[in-house]
XYZ file of N, CA, C and O in Angstrom:
352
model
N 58.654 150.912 144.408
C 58.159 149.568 144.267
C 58.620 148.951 142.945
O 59.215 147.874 142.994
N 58.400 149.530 141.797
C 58.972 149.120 140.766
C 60.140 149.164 140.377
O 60.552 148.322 139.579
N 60.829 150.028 140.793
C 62.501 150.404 140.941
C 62.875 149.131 141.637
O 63.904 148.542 141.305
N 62.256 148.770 142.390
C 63.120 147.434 143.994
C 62.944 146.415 142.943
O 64.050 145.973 142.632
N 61.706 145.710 142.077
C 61.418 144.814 141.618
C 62.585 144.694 140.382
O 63.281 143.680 140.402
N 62.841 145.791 139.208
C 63.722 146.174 138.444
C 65.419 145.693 139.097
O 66.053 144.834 138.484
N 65.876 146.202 140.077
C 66.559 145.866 140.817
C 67.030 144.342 141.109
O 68.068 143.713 140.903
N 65.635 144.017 141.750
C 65.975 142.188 142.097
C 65.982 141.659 140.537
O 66.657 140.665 140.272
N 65.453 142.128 139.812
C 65.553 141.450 139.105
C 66.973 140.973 138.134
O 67.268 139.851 137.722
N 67.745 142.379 137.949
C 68.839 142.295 137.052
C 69.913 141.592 137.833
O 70.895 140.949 137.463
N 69.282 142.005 139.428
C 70.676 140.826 140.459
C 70.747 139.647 140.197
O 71.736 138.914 140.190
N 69.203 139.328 139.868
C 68.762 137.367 139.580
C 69.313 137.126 138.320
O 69.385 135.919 138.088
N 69.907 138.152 137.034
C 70.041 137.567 136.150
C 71.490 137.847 136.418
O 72.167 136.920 135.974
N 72.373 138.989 137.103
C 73.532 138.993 137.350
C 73.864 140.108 136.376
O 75.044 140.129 136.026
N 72.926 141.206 135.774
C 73.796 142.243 134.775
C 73.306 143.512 135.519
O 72.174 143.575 136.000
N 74.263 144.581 135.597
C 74.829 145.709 135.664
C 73.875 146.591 134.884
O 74.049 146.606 133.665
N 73.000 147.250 135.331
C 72.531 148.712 134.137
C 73.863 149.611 134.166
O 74.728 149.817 135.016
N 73.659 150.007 132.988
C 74.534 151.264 132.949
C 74.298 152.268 133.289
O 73.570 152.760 132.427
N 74.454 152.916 134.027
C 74.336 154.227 134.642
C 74.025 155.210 133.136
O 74.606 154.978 132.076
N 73.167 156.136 133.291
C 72.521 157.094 131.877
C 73.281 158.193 133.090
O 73.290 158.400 134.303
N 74.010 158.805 131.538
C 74.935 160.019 132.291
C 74.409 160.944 131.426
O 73.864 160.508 130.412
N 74.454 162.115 131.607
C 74.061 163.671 130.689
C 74.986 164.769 131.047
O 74.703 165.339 132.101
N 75.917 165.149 130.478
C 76.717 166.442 130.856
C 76.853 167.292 129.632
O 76.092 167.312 128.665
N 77.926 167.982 129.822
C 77.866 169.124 129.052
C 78.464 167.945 127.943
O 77.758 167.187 127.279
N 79.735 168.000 127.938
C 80.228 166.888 126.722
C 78.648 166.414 125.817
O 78.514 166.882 124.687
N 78.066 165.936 126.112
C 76.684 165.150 125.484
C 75.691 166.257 125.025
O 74.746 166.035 124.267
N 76.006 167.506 125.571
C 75.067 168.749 124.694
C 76.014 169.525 123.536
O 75.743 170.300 122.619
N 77.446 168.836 124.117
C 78.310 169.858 122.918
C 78.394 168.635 121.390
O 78.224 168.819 120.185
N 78.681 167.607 122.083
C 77.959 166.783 120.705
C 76.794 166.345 120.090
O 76.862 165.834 118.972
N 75.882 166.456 120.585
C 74.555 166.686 120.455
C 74.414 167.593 119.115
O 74.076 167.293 117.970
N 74.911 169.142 119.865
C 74.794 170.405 119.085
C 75.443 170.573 117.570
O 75.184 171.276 116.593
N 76.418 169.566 117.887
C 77.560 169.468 116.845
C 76.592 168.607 115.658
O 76.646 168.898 114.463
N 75.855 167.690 116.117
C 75.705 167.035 115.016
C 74.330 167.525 114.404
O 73.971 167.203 113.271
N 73.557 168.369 115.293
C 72.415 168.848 114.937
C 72.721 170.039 113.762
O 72.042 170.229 112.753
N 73.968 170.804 114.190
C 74.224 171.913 113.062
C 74.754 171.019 112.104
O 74.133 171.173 111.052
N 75.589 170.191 112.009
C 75.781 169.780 110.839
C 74.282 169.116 109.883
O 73.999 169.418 108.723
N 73.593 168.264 110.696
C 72.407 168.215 109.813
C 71.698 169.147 109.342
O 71.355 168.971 108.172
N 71.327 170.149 109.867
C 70.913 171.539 109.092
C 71.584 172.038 108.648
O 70.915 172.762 107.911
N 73.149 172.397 108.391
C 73.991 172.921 107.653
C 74.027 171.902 106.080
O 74.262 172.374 104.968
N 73.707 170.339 106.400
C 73.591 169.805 104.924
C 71.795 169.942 104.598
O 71.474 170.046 103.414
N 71.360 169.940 105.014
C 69.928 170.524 104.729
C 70.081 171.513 104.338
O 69.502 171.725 103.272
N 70.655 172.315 104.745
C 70.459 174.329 104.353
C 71.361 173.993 102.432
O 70.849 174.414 101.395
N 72.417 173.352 102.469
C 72.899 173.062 101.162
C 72.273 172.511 100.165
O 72.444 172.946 99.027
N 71.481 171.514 100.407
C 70.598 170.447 99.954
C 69.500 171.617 99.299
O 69.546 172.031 98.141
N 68.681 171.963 100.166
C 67.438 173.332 99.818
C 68.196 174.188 98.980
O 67.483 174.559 98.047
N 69.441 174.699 98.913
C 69.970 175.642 98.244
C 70.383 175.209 96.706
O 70.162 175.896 95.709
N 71.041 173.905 96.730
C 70.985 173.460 95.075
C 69.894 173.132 94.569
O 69.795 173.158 93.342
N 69.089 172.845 95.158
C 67.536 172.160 94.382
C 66.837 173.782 94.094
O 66.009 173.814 93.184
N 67.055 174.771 94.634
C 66.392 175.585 94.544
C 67.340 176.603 93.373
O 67.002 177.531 92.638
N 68.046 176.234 93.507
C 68.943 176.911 92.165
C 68.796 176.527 90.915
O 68.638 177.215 89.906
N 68.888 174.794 91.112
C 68.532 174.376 89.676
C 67.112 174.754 89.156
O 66.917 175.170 88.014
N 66.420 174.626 89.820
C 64.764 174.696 89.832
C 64.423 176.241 88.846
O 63.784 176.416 87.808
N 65.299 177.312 89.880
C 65.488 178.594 89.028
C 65.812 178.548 87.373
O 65.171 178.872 86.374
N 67.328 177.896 87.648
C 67.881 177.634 86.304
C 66.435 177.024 85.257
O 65.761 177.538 84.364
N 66.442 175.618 85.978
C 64.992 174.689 84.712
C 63.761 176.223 84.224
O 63.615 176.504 83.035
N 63.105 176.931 85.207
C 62.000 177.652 84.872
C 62.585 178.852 83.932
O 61.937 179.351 83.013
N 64.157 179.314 84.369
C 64.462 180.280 83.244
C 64.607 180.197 81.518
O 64.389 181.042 80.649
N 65.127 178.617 81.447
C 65.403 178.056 80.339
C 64.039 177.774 79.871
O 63.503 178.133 78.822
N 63.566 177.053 80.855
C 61.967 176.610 79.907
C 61.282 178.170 79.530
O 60.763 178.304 78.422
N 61.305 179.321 80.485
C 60.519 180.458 79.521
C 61.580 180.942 78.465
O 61.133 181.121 77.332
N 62.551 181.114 78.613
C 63.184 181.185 77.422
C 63.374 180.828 75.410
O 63.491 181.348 74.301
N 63.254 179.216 76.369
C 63.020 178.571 75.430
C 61.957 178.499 74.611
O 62.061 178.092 73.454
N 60.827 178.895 75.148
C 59.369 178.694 74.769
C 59.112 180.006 74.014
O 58.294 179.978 73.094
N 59.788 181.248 74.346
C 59.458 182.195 73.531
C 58.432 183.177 74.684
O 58.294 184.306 74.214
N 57.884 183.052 75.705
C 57.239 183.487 76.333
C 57.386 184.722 76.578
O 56.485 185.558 76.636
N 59.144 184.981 76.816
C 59.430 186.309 77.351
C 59.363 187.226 75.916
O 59.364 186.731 74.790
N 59.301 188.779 76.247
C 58.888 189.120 75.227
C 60.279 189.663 74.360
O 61.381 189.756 74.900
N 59.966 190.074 72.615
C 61.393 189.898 71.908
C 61.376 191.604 71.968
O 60.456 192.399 72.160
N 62.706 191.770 71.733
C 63.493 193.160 72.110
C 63.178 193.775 70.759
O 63.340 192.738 70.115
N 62.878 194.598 69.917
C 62.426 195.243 68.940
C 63.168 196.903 68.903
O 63.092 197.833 69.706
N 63.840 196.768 67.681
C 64.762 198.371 67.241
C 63.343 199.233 66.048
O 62.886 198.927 64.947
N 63.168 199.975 66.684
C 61.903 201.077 65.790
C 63.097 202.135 65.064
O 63.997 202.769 65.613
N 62.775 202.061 63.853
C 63.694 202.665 63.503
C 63.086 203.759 62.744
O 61.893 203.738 62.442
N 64.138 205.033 62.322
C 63.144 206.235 61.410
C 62.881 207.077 62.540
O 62.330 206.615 63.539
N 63.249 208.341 62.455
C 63.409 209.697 63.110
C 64.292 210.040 63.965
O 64.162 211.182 64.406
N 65.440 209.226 64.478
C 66.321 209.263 65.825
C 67.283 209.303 65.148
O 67.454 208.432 64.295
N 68.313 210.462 65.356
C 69.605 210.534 65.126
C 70.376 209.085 65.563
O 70.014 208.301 66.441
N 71.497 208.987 64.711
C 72.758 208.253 65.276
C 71.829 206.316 65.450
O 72.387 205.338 65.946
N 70.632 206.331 64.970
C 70.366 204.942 64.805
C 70.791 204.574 63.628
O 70.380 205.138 62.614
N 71.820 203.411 63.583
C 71.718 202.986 62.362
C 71.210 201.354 62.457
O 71.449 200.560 63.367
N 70.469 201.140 61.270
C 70.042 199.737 61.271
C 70.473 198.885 60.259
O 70.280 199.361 59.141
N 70.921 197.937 60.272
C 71.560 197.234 58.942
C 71.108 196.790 58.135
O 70.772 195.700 58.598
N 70.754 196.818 56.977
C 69.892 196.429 55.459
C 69.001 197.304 55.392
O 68.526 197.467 54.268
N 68.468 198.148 56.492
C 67.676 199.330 55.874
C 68.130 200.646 56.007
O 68.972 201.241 56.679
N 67.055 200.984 54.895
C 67.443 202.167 54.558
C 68.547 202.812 54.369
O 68.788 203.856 54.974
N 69.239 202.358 53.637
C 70.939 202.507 52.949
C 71.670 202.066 54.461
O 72.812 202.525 54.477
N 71.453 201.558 55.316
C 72.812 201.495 56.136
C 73.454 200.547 56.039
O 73.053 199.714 55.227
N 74.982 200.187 56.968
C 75.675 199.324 56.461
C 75.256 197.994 56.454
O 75.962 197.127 55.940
């Protein structure tokens, strides 16, 4: 009923629907453009998440947070430390 009415109607104005086609062609580009949007998404997530690394390493760095490396010196062969205790 609504199909017939649809029908008379586009005759009364004189235009053509286009036929809606679906084949394989239309799933292989489809697919094509769907991996490429997640392939620049997957890139996108991957630099932001790198820099992000980079910013939090520098900021503890910078801040002193991580802890400092310390030479104990006195009783261990073959340590030598420089300005003490006579070394070079």
């Amino acid at each position: 009923m609504l199909e017939d009415e649809l029908r008379k109607t586009f005759e009364e104005l004189n235009v053509q629907p286009r036929p809606r086609t679906f084949g394989a062609v239309d799933i292989v580009f489809h697919g094509q453009r769907v991996k490429r949007r997640r392939r620049g998404y997957a890139v996108a997530a991957t630099g932001a998440g790198t820099a992000a690394l980079v910013v939090v390493a520098f900021g503890f760095g910078v801040s002193g947070v991580l802890p400092e490396v310390s030479v104990v010196s006195g009783g261990t062969a073959g340590t030598v430390v420089h300005g003490v205790d006579g070394g070079v």
